[in-house]
Coordinates of C-alpha atoms in Angstrom, one line a residue:
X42 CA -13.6 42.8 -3.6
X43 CA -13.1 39.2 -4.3
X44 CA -9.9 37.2 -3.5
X45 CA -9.2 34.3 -5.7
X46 CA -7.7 31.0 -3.7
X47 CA -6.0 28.2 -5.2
X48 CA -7.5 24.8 -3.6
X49 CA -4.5 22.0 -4.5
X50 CA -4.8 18.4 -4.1
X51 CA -3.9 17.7 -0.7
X52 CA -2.1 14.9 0.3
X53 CA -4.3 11.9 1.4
X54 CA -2.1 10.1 3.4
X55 CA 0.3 6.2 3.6
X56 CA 2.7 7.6 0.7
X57 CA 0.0 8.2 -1.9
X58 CA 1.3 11.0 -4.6
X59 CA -1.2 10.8 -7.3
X60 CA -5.2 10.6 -7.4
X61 CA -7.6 10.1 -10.6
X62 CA -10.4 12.5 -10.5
X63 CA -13.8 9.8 -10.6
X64 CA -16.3 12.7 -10.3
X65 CA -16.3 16.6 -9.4
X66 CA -19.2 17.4 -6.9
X67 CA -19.4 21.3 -8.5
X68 CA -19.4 23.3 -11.2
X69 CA -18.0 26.5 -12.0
X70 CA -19.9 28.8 -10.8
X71 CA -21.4 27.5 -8.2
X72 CA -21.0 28.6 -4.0
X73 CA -19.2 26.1 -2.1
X74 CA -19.3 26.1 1.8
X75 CA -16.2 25.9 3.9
X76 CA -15.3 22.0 3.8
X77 CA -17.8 21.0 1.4
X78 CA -16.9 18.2 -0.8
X79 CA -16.2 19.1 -4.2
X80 CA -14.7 16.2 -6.2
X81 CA -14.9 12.4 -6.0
X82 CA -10.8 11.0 -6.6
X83 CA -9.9 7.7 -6.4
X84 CA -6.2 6.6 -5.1
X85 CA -4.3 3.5 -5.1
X86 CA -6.1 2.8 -1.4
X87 CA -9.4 4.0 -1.7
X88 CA -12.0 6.4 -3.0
X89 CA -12.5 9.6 -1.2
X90 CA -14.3 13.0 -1.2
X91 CA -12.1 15.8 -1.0
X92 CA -13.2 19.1 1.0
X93 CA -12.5 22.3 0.1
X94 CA -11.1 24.2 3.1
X95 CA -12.8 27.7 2.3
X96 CA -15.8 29.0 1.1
X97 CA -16.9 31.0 -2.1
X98 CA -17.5 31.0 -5.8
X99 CA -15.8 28.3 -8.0
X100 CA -13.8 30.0 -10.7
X101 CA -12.0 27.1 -12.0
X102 CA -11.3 23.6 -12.5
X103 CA -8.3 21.6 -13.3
X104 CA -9.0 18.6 -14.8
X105 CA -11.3 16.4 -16.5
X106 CA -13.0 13.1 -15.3
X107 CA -10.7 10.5 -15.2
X108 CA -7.6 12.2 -15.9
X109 CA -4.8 11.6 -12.9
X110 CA -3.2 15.0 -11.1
X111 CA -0.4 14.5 -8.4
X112 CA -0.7 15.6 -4.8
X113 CA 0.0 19.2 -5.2
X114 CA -1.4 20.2 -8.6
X115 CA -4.3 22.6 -8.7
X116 CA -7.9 21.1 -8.1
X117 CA -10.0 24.3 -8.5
X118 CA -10.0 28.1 -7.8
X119 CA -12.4 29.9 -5.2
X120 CA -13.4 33.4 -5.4
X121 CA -13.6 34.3 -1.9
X122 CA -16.0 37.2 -0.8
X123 CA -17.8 37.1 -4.2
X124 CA -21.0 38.0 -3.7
X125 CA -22.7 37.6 -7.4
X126 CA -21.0 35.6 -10.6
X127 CA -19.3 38.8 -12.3
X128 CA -17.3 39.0 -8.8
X129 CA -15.9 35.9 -8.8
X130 CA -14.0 36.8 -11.7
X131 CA -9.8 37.0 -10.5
X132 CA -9.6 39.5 -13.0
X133 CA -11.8 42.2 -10.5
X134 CA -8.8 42.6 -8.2
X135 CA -6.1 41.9 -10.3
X136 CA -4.2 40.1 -8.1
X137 CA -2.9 36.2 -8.8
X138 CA -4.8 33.3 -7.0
X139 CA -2.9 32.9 -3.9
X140 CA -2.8 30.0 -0.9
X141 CA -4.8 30.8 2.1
X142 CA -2.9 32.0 4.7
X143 CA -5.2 29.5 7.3
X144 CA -6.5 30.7 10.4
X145 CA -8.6 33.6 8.7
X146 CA -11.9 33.4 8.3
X147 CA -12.2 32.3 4.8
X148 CA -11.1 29.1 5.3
X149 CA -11.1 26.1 7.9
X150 CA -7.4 26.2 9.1
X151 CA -7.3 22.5 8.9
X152 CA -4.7 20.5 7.2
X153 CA -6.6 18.1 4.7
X154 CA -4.9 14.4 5.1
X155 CA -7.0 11.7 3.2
X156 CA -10.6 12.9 4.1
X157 CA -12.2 16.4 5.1
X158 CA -12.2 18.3 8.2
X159 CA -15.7 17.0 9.4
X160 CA -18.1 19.7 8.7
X161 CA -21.7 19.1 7.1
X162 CA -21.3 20.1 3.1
X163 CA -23.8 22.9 2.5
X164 CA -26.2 22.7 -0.1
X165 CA -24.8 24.1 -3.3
X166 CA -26.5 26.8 -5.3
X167 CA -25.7 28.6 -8.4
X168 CA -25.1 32.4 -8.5
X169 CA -26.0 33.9 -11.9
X170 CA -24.8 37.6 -12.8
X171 CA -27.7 40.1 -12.9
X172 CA -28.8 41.0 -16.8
X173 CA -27.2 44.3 -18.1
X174 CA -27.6 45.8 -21.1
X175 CA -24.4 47.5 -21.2
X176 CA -21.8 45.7 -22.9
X177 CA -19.7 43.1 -20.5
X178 CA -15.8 43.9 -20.3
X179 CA -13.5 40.9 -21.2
X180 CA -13.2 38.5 -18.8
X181 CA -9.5 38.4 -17.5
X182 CA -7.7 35.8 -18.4
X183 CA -5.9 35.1 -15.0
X184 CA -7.8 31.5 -14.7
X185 CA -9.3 29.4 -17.3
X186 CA -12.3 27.1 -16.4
X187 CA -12.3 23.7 -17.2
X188 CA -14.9 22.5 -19.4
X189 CA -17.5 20.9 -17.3
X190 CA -18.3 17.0 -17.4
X191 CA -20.8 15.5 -19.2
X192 CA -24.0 14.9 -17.4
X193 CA -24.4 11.5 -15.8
X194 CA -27.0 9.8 -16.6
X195 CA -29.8 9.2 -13.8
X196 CA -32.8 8.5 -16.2
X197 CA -34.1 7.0 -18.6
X198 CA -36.3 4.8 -20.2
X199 CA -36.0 0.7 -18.1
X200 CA -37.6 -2.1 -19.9
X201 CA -40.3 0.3 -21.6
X202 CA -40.8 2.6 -18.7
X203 CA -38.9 5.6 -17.3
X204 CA -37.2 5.6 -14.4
X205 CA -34.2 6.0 -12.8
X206 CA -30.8 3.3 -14.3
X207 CA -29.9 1.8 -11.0
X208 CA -25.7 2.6 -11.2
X209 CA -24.2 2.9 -8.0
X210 CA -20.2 3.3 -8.7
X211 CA -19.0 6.2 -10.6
X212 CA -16.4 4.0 -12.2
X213 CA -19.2 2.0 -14.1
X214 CA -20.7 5.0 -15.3
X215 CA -17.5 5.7 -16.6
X216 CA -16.6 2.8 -18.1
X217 CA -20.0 2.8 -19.9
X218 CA -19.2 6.3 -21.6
X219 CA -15.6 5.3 -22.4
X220 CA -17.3 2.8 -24.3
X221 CA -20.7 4.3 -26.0
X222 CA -22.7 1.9 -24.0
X223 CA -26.1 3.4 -23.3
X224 CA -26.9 2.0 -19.2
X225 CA -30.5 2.4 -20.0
X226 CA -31.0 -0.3 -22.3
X227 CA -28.6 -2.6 -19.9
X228 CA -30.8 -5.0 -17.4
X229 CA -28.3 -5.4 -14.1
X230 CA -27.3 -8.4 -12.5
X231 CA -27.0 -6.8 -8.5
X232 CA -30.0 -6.1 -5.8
X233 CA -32.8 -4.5 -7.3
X234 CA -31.1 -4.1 -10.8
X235 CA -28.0 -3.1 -9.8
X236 CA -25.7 -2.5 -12.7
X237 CA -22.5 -3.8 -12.0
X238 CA -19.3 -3.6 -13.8
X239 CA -19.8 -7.3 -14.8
X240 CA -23.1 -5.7 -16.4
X241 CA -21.4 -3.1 -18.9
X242 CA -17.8 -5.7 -19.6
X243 CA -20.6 -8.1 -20.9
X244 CA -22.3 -5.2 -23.4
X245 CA -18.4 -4.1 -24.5
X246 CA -17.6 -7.6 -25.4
X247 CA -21.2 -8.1 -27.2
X248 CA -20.7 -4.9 -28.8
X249 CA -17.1 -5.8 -29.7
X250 CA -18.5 -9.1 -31.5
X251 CA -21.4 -7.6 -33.4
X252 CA -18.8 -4.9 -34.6
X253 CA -16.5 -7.8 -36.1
X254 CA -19.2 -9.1 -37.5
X255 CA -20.5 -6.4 -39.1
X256 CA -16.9 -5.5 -40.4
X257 CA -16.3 -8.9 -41.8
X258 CA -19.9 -8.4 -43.6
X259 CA -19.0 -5.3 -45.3
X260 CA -15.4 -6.8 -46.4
X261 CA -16.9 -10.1 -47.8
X262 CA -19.0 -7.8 -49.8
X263 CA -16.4 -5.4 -50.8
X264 CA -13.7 -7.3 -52.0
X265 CA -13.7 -9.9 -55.3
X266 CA -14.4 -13.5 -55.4
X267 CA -11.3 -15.0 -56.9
X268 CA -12.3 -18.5 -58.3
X269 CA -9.2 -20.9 -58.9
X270 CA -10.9 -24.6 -60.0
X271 CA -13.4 -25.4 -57.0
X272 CA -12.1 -22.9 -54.8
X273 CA -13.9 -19.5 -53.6
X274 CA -11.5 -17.5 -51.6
X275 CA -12.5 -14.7 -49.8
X276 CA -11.6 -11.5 -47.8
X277 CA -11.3 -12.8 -44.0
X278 CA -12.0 -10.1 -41.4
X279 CA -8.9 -8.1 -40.1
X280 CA -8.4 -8.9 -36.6
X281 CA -9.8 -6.7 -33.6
X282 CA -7.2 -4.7 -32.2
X283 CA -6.2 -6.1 -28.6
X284 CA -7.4 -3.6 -25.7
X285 CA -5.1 -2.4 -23.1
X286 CA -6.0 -1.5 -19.8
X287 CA -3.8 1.0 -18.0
X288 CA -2.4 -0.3 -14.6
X289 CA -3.8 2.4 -11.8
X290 CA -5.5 3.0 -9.1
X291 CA -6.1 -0.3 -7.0
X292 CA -5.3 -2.9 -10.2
X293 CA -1.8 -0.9 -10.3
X294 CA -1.0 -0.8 -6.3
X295 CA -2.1 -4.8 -6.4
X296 CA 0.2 -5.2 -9.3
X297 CA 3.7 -3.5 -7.6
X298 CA 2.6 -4.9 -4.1
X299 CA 2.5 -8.4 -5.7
X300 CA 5.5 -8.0 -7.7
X301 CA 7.3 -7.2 -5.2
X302 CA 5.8 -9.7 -3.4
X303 CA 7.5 -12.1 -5.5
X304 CA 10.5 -10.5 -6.0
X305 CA 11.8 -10.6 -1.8
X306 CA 9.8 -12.8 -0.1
X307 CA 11.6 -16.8 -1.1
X308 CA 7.8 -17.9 -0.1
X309 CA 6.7 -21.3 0.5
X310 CA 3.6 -23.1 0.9
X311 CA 2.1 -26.3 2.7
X312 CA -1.7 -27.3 2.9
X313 CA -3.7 -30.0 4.6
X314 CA -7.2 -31.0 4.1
X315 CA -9.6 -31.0 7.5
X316 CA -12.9 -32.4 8.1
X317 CA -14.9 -28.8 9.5
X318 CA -18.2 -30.6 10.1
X319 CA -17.8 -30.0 14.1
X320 CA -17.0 -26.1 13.5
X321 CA -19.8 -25.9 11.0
X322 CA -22.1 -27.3 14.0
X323 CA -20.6 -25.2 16.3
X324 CA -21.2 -22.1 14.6
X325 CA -24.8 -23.5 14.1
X326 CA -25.1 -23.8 17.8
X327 CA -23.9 -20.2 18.3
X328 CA -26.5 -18.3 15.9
X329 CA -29.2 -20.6 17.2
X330 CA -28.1 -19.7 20.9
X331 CA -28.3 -15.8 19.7
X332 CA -31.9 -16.3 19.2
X333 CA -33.8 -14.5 16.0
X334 CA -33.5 -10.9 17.4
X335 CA -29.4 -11.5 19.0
X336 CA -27.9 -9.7 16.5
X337 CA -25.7 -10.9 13.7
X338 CA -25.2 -14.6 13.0
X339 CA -21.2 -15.4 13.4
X340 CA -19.7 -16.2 10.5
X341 CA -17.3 -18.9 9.1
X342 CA -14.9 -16.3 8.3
X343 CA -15.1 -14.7 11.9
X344 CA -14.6 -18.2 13.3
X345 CA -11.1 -18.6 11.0
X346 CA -9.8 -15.7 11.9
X347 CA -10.4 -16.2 15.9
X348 CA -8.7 -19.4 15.5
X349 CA -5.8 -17.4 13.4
X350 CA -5.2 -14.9 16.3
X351 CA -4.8 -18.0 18.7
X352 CA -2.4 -20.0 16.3
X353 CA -0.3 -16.7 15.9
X354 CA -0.3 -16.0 20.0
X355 CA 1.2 -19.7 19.7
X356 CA 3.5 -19.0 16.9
X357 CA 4.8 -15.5 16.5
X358 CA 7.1 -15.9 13.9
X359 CA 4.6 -15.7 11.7
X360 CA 3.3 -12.7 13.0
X361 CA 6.2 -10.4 12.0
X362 CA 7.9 -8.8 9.0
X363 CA 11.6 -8.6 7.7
X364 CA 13.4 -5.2 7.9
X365 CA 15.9 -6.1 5.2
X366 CA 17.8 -3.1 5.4
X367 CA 19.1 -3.8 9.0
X368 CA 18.7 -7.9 8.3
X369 CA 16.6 -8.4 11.3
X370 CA 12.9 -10.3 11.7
X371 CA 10.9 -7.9 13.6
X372 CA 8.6 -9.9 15.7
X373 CA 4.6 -7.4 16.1
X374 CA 3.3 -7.5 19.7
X375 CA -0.4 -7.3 18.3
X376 CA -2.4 -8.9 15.5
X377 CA -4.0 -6.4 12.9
X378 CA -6.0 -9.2 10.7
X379 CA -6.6 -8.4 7.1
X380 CA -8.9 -10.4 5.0
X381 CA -9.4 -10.2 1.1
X382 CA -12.6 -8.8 -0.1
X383 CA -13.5 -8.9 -3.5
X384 CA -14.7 -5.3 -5.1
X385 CA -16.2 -3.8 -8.1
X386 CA -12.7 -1.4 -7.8
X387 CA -10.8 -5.2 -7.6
X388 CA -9.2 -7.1 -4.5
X389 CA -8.6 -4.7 -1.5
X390 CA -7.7 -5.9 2.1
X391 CA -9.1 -4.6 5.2
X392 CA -7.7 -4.9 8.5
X393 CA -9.3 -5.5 12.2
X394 CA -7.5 -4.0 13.8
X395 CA -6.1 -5.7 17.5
X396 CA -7.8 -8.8 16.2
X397 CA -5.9 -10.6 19.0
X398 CA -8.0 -8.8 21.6
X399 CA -11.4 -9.6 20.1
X400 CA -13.4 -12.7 20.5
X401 CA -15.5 -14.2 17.6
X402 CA -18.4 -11.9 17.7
X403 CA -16.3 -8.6 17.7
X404 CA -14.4 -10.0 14.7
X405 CA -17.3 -10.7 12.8
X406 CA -18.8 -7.5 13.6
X407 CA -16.0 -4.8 12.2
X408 CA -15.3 -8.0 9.1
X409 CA -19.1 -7.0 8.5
X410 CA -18.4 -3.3 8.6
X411 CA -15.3 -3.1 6.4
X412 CA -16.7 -5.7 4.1
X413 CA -19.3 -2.8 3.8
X414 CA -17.1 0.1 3.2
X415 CA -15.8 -1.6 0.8
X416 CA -18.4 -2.8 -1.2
X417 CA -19.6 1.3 -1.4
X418 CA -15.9 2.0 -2.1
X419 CA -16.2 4.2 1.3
X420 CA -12.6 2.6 2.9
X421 CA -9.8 5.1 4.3
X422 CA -6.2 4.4 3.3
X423 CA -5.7 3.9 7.3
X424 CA -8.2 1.0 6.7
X425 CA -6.7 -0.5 4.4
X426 CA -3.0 -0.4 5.7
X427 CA -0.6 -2.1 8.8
X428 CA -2.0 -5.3 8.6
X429 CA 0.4 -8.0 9.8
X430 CA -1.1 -11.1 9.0
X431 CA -3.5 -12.2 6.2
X432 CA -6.7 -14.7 5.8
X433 CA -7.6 -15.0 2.8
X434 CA -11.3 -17.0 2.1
X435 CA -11.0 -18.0 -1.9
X436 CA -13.6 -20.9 -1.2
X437 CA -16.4 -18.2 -2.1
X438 CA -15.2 -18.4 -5.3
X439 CA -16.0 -22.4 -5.5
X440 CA -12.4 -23.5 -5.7
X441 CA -11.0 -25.5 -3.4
X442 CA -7.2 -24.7 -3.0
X443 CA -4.7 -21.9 -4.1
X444 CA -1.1 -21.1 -3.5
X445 CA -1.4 -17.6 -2.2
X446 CA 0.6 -14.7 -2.3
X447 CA 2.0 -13.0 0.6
X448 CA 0.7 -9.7 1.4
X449 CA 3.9 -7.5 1.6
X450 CA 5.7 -6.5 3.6
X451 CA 3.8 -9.4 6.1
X452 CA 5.5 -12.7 6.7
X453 CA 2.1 -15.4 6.1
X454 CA -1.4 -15.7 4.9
X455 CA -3.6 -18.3 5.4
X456 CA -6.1 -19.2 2.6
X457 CA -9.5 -21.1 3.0
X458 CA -11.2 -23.5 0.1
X459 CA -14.9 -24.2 -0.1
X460 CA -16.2 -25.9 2.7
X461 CA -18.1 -29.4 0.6
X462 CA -19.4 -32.6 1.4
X463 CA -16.8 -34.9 0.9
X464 CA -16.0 -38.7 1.8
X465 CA -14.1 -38.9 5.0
X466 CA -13.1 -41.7 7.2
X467 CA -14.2 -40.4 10.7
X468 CA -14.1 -42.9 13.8
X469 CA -12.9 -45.8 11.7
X470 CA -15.8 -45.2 9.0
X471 CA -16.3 -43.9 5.9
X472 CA -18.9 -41.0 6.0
X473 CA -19.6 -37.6 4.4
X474 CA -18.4 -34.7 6.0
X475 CA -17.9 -31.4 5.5
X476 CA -14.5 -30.6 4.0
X477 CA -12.2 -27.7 3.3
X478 CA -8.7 -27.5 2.2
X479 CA -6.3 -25.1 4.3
X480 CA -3.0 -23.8 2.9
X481 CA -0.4 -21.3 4.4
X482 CA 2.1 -19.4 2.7
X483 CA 4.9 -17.8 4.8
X484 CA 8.2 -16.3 4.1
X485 CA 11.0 -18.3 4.9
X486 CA 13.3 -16.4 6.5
X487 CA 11.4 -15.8 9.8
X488 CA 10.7 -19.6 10.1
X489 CA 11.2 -23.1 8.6
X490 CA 9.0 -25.9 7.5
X491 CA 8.3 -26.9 11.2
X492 CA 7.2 -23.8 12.4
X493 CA 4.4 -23.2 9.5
X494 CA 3.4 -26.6 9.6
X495 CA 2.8 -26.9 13.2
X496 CA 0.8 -23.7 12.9
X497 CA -1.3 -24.7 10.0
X498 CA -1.8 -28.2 11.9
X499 CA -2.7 -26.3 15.4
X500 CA -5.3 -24.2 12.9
X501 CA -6.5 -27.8 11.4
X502 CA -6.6 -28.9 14.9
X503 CA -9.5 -26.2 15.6
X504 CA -11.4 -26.7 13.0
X505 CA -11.9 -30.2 13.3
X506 CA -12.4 -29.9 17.0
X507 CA -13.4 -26.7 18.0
X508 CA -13.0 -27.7 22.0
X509 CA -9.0 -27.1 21.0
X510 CA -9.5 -24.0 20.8
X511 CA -11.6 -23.6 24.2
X512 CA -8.8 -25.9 25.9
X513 CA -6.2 -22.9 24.9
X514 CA -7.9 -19.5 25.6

């Protein structure tokens, strides 16, 4: 006889209370394994697949595709010890879906925090009830499916052939059904045809246009022509209605962390041109020392941040936060580096983690990594969390300067222009060199204007002459 479990949204960790359901991974009816993933949700930190904890037939879902639940709420029923579809039914026992006990052997036992409890998702299958030809007893009515999501669509006919639409994030498929625009007749922009987000905004706003014009056509045509001496006038077209774009997931946590960024932190910013033509050459030198097969290259970002951890070793006060409660500046004994990375989800900040106790190459390495996990949306919350200090590399962007915003509840961030040619006067002489502009933003309380200025100029110091930084290790 069947027992029918109630899998809730667990809680997934640093404070998060709500999730929006991206993608389920089953359907009702099909077997799930103990710990299998069976829905794709997307939080305020990151995108995860949620495990269920015990095995069986799925009787239920709550829910649809991009519809929020909070930490808590029911995700799905299981029917545990089903062994064919008319089992599952909660209606065979007549008992209410229940929590597992844990430590039986229907379930894993583990508490679910963030992501599952480690073991291999088993293939799926679908489990469909024998044929009989007596008539079926009403179902009971103990738990109501959710209808089940549209298909995604995987393929279809690409510049006159079939084949598969390249669409990575679930988020872009979604977006292009929110809209009614069909990602087979879209060419995308990323590797290999990659349709990116960028990809489907440009067919809404083309889509959005023709639409006007098409309304302002059948107005014109509609309405009289009015003649008063030379004059024609004519119907104008009504105007489009202005779209609004709920603040959630990672736009939403960006949007309260700033705010509140702006609202305790009396910031202030000072910047100062530097001529990096010596570090580019010294990174040069490095990658050219590694050889073709020594690994990764080192990058200009891993550089900045080494130099970062050795500016902060020299001046802590930048390395700390401000517990405002007990009016104190708590001073961190380690550096845990963040560094913004631009998304398809929006701007998320990874941390290395002891970035203090790395050199170059070690930085580069786990900025490579994260920059990774975030570009496939793969990043925990733990990830993306306890970061104490900030570098912040808007020069991919082809700007030169910015006043940026501090990271809450961290006390500085240090953001990094292009890096251009330029004229420079360098040994008495006016040359081209390679130029970027450097700017910090700190808090403050935990410091004055001396303090951030000497360590923005000690950081300017390095990149001019990378042998500072050698002298001080």
């Amino acid at each position: 006889m069947a027992q029918v479990l109630e899998f809730k949204l667990p809680d997934l960790g640093e404070g998060l209370t709500e999730a929006e359901i991206v993608r389920w991974l089953v359907e009702v009816g099909d077997v799930v394994a103990i710990d299998q993933p069976v829905v794709e949700v997307e939080t305020a930190k990151a995108m995860v697949e949620v495990p269920c904890p015990y095995g069986g037939v799925v009787t239920a879902r709550f829910g649809e595709e991009g519809s929020e639940l909070p930490v808590g709420a029911p995700l799905l029923t299981v029917a545990v010890g089903a062994t064919d579809a008319s089992s599952a039914s909660p209606g065979d026992d007549g008992a209410a879906a229940e929590e597992p006990s844990g430590g039986s052997g229907s379930g894993s036992g583990n508490v679910l925090v963030g992501y599952g409890t480690g073991a291999p998702a088993a293939r799926r299958r679908r489990i469909r009830p024998e044929r009989n030809t007596a008539p079926a007893a009403p179902a009971a009515p103990a738990v109501v499916s959710a209808p089940s999501r549209p298909a995604p669509v995987a393929v279809g006919e690409v510049n006159g052939r079939q084949g598969p639409v390249a669409v990575v994030s679930p988020l872009v498929r979604r977006l292009a059904r929110q809209h009614e625009i069909d990602l087979r007749g879209l060419t995308g922009s990323g590797p290999d045809g990659l349709i990116l987000r960028a990809d489907v905004d440009s067919a809404i706003r083309q889509a959005g246009e023709a639409g006007a014009v098409t309304e302002a056509a059948a107005r014109t045509a509609a309405e009289p022509v009015v003649a008063e001496t030379s004059t024609v006038q004519v119907g104008a077209a009504a105007p489009a209605a202005a779209e609004r774009i709920p603040l959630r997931g990672v736009r939403g946590a960006v949007a309260d962390k700033l705010s509140r960024s702006r609202t305790e932190i009396p910031d202030a910013t000072c910047w100062v041109d530097a001529d990096a033509t010596e570090l580019m050459a010294a990174r040069a030198a490095m990658n050219a020392a590694s050889g073709p097969s020594g690994g990764p290259k080192v990058s200009v970002l891993a550089l900045l941040a080494r130099i970062c951890t050795a500016a902060l070793a020299r001046y802590p006060e930048l390395n700390s936060t401000v517990d405002t409660a007990a009016r104190e500046i708590v001073r961190l004994p380690g550096v845990h580096l963040g560094f913004a990375a631009q998304t398809e989800r929006g701007l998320v900040v990874p941390v290395v983690r002891d970035a203090h106790t790395r050199n170059a190459e070690s930085i580069g390495a786990e900025i490579a990594r994260l920059t990774e996990l975030a570009r496939t949306g793969k990043l925990s919350p733990a990830q993306l969390t306890g970061g104490t200090f900030t570098l912040n590399n808007y020069g991919v962007f082809g700007v030169d300067g910015s006043t940026p915003i501090i990271n809450h509840p961290e006390a500085a961030m240090l953001g990094v222009g292009r890096i251009m040619p330029k004229p420079w006067v360098h040994n008495g002489e006016l040359a081209v060199r390679q130029v970027v502009q450097l700017s910090l933003t700190f808090d403050h309380r935990v410091c004055d204007g001396g303090t951030a200025g000497g360590f923005l100029r000690y950081v300017a110091d390095c990149v001019e002459q990378p042998a500072v930084l050698l002298r001080t290790l």
